[in-house]
């Protein structure tokens, strides 16, 4: 009997914004992970499959080795706003990760994603909204922050 590959889902949606801090973290993480995956292939360790969840395809200068799959999807409307972001992170993303059978899910930034059927690790970059609530200057930002805080508390690891 062959061992099942561990499926690791990664919210890499900020790869579409390479000029932001989280975009840089995402792209550099993917580059390093790709190199590690290539090294593990050489040593015959092939027990992982990485599924990248994206809103747009990666730039052409990001080369992914075997063992990586991309899932590119958006809500049906094209408006790029906080409502779409919440819908993608809170509803569409967990549904896709469940469908793909992720065993582990990594959120590369704090967001409203709650993963129930896998171990969820979330990376928290920014606590400024918690320290300085005046940055949450409208109801949509406040709502997003509350959803993100709820997801952080639900994560298995931070």
PDB file of C-alpha atoms in Angstrom:
ATOM      1  CA  UNK A   1       0.000   0.000   0.000  1.00  0.00           C
ATOM      2  CA  UNK A   2       1.345   3.412  -0.968  1.00  0.00           C
ATOM      3  CA  UNK A   3       1.397   6.228   1.587  1.00  0.00           C
ATOM      4  CA  UNK A   4      -1.064   9.053   1.019  1.00  0.00           C
ATOM      5  CA  UNK A   5       0.510  12.387   0.189  1.00  0.00           C
ATOM      6  CA  UNK A   6      -0.022  15.121   2.741  1.00  0.00           C
ATOM      7  CA  UNK A   7      -2.025  17.880   1.048  1.00  0.00           C
ATOM      8  CA  UNK A   8      -1.016  21.341   2.196  1.00  0.00           C
ATOM      9  CA  UNK A   9      -3.211  24.231   1.098  1.00  0.00           C
ATOM     10  CA  UNK A  10      -1.771  27.735   1.048  1.00  0.00           C
ATOM     11  CA  UNK A  11      -3.663  31.002   0.754  1.00  0.00           C
ATOM     12  CA  UNK A  12      -1.288  32.740  -1.654  1.00  0.00           C
ATOM     13  CA  UNK A  13      -3.774  35.349  -2.866  1.00  0.00           C
ATOM     14  CA  UNK A  14      -1.489  38.281  -2.024  1.00  0.00           C
ATOM     15  CA  UNK A  15       0.924  37.103  -4.734  1.00  0.00           C
ATOM     16  CA  UNK A  16      -1.197  39.331  -6.978  1.00  0.00           C
ATOM     17  CA  UNK A  17       0.000  42.383  -5.033  1.00  0.00           C
ATOM     18  CA  UNK A  18       3.814  42.099  -5.208  1.00  0.00           C
ATOM     19  CA  UNK A  19       4.411  45.692  -4.104  1.00  0.00           C
ATOM     20  CA  UNK A  20       2.830  45.184  -0.691  1.00  0.00           C
ATOM     21  CA  UNK A  21       4.492  43.759   2.402  1.00  0.00           C
ATOM     22  CA  UNK A  22       2.272  40.671   2.502  1.00  0.00           C
ATOM     23  CA  UNK A  23       2.730  40.284  -1.257  1.00  0.00           C
ATOM     24  CA  UNK A  24       6.514  40.191  -0.779  1.00  0.00           C
ATOM     25  CA  UNK A  25       6.211  37.693   2.066  1.00  0.00           C
ATOM     26  CA  UNK A  26       3.958  35.486  -0.093  1.00  0.00           C
ATOM     27  CA  UNK A  27       6.228  35.535  -3.146  1.00  0.00           C
ATOM     28  CA  UNK A  28       9.409  34.944  -1.167  1.00  0.00           C
ATOM     29  CA  UNK A  29       7.751  32.131   0.777  1.00  0.00           C
ATOM     30  CA  UNK A  30       6.694  30.451  -2.484  1.00  0.00           C
ATOM     31  CA  UNK A  31      10.181  30.827  -3.958  1.00  0.00           C
ATOM     32  CA  UNK A  32      11.804  29.266  -0.887  1.00  0.00           C
ATOM     33  CA  UNK A  33       9.203  26.508  -0.641  1.00  0.00           C
ATOM     34  CA  UNK A  34       9.744  25.691  -4.330  1.00  0.00           C
ATOM     35  CA  UNK A  35      13.488  25.335  -3.758  1.00  0.00           C
ATOM     36  CA  UNK A  36      12.916  23.095  -0.743  1.00  0.00           C
ATOM     37  CA  UNK A  37      10.488  20.961  -2.741  1.00  0.00           C
ATOM     38  CA  UNK A  38      13.056  20.526  -5.540  1.00  0.00           C
ATOM     39  CA  UNK A  39      15.674  19.483  -2.965  1.00  0.00           C
ATOM     40  CA  UNK A  40      13.275  16.975  -1.409  1.00  0.00           C
ATOM     41  CA  UNK A  41      12.528  15.536  -4.870  1.00  0.00           C
ATOM     42  CA  UNK A  42      16.233  14.863  -5.314  1.00  0.00           C
ATOM     43  CA  UNK A  43      16.295  12.992  -2.005  1.00  0.00           C
ATOM     44  CA  UNK A  44      13.229  10.985  -3.080  1.00  0.00           C
ATOM     45  CA  UNK A  45      10.956  12.526  -0.422  1.00  0.00           C
ATOM     46  CA  UNK A  46       7.662  12.951  -2.249  1.00  0.00           C
ATOM     47  CA  UNK A  47       5.087  12.889   0.495  1.00  0.00           C
ATOM     48  CA  UNK A  48       3.706  16.416   0.056  1.00  0.00           C
ATOM     49  CA  UNK A  49       1.387  18.095  -2.393  1.00  0.00           C
ATOM     50  CA  UNK A  50       0.992  21.859  -2.186  1.00  0.00           C
ATOM     51  CA  UNK A  51      -2.194  23.513  -3.401  1.00  0.00           C
ATOM     52  CA  UNK A  52      -1.920  27.281  -3.906  1.00  0.00           C
ATOM     53  CA  UNK A  53      -5.152  29.234  -3.694  1.00  0.00           C
ATOM     54  CA  UNK A  54      -4.962  32.362  -5.819  1.00  0.00           C
ATOM     55  CA  UNK A  55      -7.157  35.170  -7.106  1.00  0.00           C
ATOM     56  CA  UNK A  56      -4.890  35.636 -10.150  1.00  0.00           C
ATOM     57  CA  UNK A  57      -2.241  33.453 -11.747  1.00  0.00           C
ATOM     58  CA  UNK A  58       1.331  33.818 -10.512  1.00  0.00           C
ATOM     59  CA  UNK A  59       3.741  35.957 -12.474  1.00  0.00           C
ATOM     60  CA  UNK A  60       5.861  34.114 -15.021  1.00  0.00           C
ATOM     61  CA  UNK A  61       9.028  34.510 -12.959  1.00  0.00           C
ATOM     62  CA  UNK A  62       7.643  32.151 -10.286  1.00  0.00           C
ATOM     63  CA  UNK A  63       8.396  28.615 -11.417  1.00  0.00           C
ATOM     64  CA  UNK A  64       6.702  25.863  -9.450  1.00  0.00           C
ATOM     65  CA  UNK A  65       8.180  22.364  -9.354  1.00  0.00           C
ATOM     66  CA  UNK A  66       6.220  19.114  -9.460  1.00  0.00           C
ATOM     67  CA  UNK A  67       4.001  18.653  -6.445  1.00  0.00           C
ATOM     68  CA  UNK A  68       2.417  22.119  -6.711  1.00  0.00           C
ATOM     69  CA  UNK A  69      -1.077  22.818  -8.007  1.00  0.00           C
ATOM     70  CA  UNK A  70      -2.805  26.159  -8.454  1.00  0.00           C
ATOM     71  CA  UNK A  71      -6.459  26.934  -7.848  1.00  0.00           C
ATOM     72  CA  UNK A  72      -7.367  30.319  -9.346  1.00  0.00           C
ATOM     73  CA  UNK A  73     -10.885  31.529  -8.661  1.00  0.00           C
ATOM     74  CA  UNK A  74     -12.941  34.588  -7.799  1.00  0.00           C
ATOM     75  CA  UNK A  75     -16.567  35.351  -7.040  1.00  0.00           C
ATOM     76  CA  UNK A  76     -18.629  35.908 -10.170  1.00  0.00           C
ATOM     77  CA  UNK A  77     -18.546  39.702  -9.813  1.00  0.00           C
ATOM     78  CA  UNK A  78     -15.345  41.517 -10.728  1.00  0.00           C
ATOM     79  CA  UNK A  79     -15.410  44.403  -8.296  1.00  0.00           C
ATOM     80  CA  UNK A  80     -12.188  44.442  -6.230  1.00  0.00           C
ATOM     81  CA  UNK A  81     -13.395  45.538  -2.822  1.00  0.00           C
ATOM     82  CA  UNK A  82     -13.660  44.393   0.765  1.00  0.00           C
ATOM     83  CA  UNK A  83     -16.973  42.601   0.192  1.00  0.00           C
ATOM     84  CA  UNK A  84     -15.394  40.408  -2.509  1.00  0.00           C
ATOM     85  CA  UNK A  85     -12.315  39.846  -0.323  1.00  0.00           C
ATOM     86  CA  UNK A  86     -14.448  38.660   2.611  1.00  0.00           C
ATOM     87  CA  UNK A  87     -16.543  36.419   0.347  1.00  0.00           C
ATOM     88  CA  UNK A  88     -13.398  34.836  -1.166  1.00  0.00           C
ATOM     89  CA  UNK A  89     -11.581  34.359   2.170  1.00  0.00           C
ATOM     90  CA  UNK A  90     -14.479  33.371   4.415  1.00  0.00           C
ATOM     91  CA  UNK A  91     -16.653  31.257   2.097  1.00  0.00           C
ATOM     92  CA  UNK A  92     -15.069  30.297  -1.218  1.00  0.00           C
ATOM     93  CA  UNK A  93     -11.581  29.467   0.057  1.00  0.00           C
ATOM     94  CA  UNK A  94     -12.607  27.065   2.873  1.00  0.00           C
ATOM     95  CA  UNK A  95     -15.037  25.339   0.489  1.00  0.00           C
ATOM     96  CA  UNK A  96     -12.264  24.768  -2.095  1.00  0.00           C
ATOM     97  CA  UNK A  97      -9.778  23.589   0.547  1.00  0.00           C
ATOM     98  CA  UNK A  98     -12.322  21.059   1.819  1.00  0.00           C
ATOM     99  CA  UNK A  99     -13.039  19.874  -1.733  1.00  0.00           C
ATOM    100  CA  UNK A 100      -9.287  19.406  -2.354  1.00  0.00           C
ATOM    101  CA  UNK A 101      -8.928  17.359   0.840  1.00  0.00           C
ATOM    102  CA  UNK A 102      -6.327  19.601   2.494  1.00  0.00           C
ATOM    103  CA  UNK A 103      -4.781  18.054   5.590  1.00  0.00           C
ATOM    104  CA  UNK A 104      -3.054  21.284   6.593  1.00  0.00           C
ATOM    105  CA  UNK A 105      -3.906  24.827   5.557  1.00  0.00           C
ATOM    106  CA  UNK A 106      -1.589  27.834   5.798  1.00  0.00           C
ATOM    107  CA  UNK A 107      -2.901  31.382   5.739  1.00  0.00           C
ATOM    108  CA  UNK A 108       0.025  33.674   4.940  1.00  0.00           C
ATOM    109  CA  UNK A 109      -1.752  36.645   6.555  1.00  0.00           C
ATOM    110  CA  UNK A 110      -4.527  37.219   9.054  1.00  0.00           C
ATOM    111  CA  UNK A 111      -7.869  36.906   7.330  1.00  0.00           C
ATOM    112  CA  UNK A 112     -11.419  35.662   8.030  1.00  0.00           C
ATOM    113  CA  UNK A 113     -10.659  32.139   6.791  1.00  0.00           C
ATOM    114  CA  UNK A 114     -11.727  29.406   9.184  1.00  0.00           C
ATOM    115  CA  UNK A 115     -10.749  25.884   8.188  1.00  0.00           C
ATOM    116  CA  UNK A 116     -12.653  23.150   9.987  1.00  0.00           C
ATOM    117  CA  UNK A 117     -11.542  19.966   8.216  1.00  0.00           C
ATOM    118  CA  UNK A 118      -7.766  20.449   8.427  1.00  0.00           C
ATOM    119  CA  UNK A 119      -5.110  21.807  10.748  1.00  0.00           C
ATOM    120  CA  UNK A 120      -5.018  25.558  10.177  1.00  0.00           C
ATOM    121  CA  UNK A 121      -1.877  27.638  10.649  1.00  0.00           C
ATOM    122  CA  UNK A 122      -2.191  31.392  10.261  1.00  0.00           C
ATOM    123  CA  UNK A 123       0.531  34.005  10.075  1.00  0.00           C
ATOM    124  CA  UNK A 124      -0.278  37.309  11.771  1.00  0.00           C
ATOM    125  CA  UNK A 125       1.734  40.221  10.385  1.00  0.00           C
ATOM    126  CA  UNK A 126      -0.109  43.231  11.612  1.00  0.00           C
ATOM    127  CA  UNK A 127      -1.531  44.006  15.030  1.00  0.00           C
ATOM    128  CA  UNK A 128      -1.812  47.758  14.377  1.00  0.00           C
ATOM    129  CA  UNK A 129      -5.631  47.633  14.030  1.00  0.00           C
ATOM    130  CA  UNK A 130      -5.825  46.050  17.479  1.00  0.00           C
ATOM    131  CA  UNK A 131      -3.428  48.566  19.016  1.00  0.00           C
ATOM    132  CA  UNK A 132      -4.756  51.621  17.181  1.00  0.00           C
ATOM    133  CA  UNK A 133      -8.466  51.159  16.463  1.00  0.00           C
ATOM    134  CA  UNK A 134      -8.596  54.604  14.817  1.00  0.00           C
ATOM    135  CA  UNK A 135      -7.184  52.903  11.687  1.00  0.00           C
ATOM    136  CA  UNK A 136     -10.482  51.069  11.431  1.00  0.00           C
ATOM    137  CA  UNK A 137     -12.207  54.217  10.229  1.00  0.00           C
ATOM    138  CA  UNK A 138     -15.329  52.679   8.674  1.00  0.00           C
ATOM    139  CA  UNK A 139     -17.784  49.901   9.412  1.00  0.00           C
ATOM    140  CA  UNK A 140     -16.458  47.562   6.678  1.00  0.00           C
ATOM    141  CA  UNK A 141     -12.899  47.676   8.055  1.00  0.00           C
ATOM    142  CA  UNK A 142     -14.188  47.107  11.579  1.00  0.00           C
ATOM    143  CA  UNK A 143     -16.247  44.145  10.388  1.00  0.00           C
ATOM    144  CA  UNK A 144     -13.261  42.652   8.541  1.00  0.00           C
ATOM    145  CA  UNK A 145     -11.081  43.043  11.637  1.00  0.00           C
ATOM    146  CA  UNK A 146     -13.666  41.248  13.808  1.00  0.00           C
ATOM    147  CA  UNK A 147     -13.873  38.391  11.299  1.00  0.00           C
ATOM    148  CA  UNK A 148     -10.076  38.136  11.154  1.00  0.00           C
ATOM    149  CA  UNK A 149      -9.780  38.103  14.958  1.00  0.00           C
ATOM    150  CA  UNK A 150     -12.387  35.332  15.139  1.00  0.00           C
ATOM    151  CA  UNK A 151     -10.426  33.281  12.577  1.00  0.00           C
ATOM    152  CA  UNK A 152      -7.143  33.836  14.430  1.00  0.00           C
ATOM    153  CA  UNK A 153      -8.728  32.464  17.607  1.00  0.00           C
ATOM    154  CA  UNK A 154     -10.048  29.445  15.664  1.00  0.00           C
ATOM    155  CA  UNK A 155      -6.632  28.632  14.099  1.00  0.00           C
ATOM    156  CA  UNK A 156      -4.703  25.618  15.399  1.00  0.00           C
ATOM    157  CA  UNK A 157      -1.384  27.497  15.302  1.00  0.00           C
ATOM    158  CA  UNK A 158      -0.471  31.163  15.019  1.00  0.00           C
TER     159      UNK A 158
END
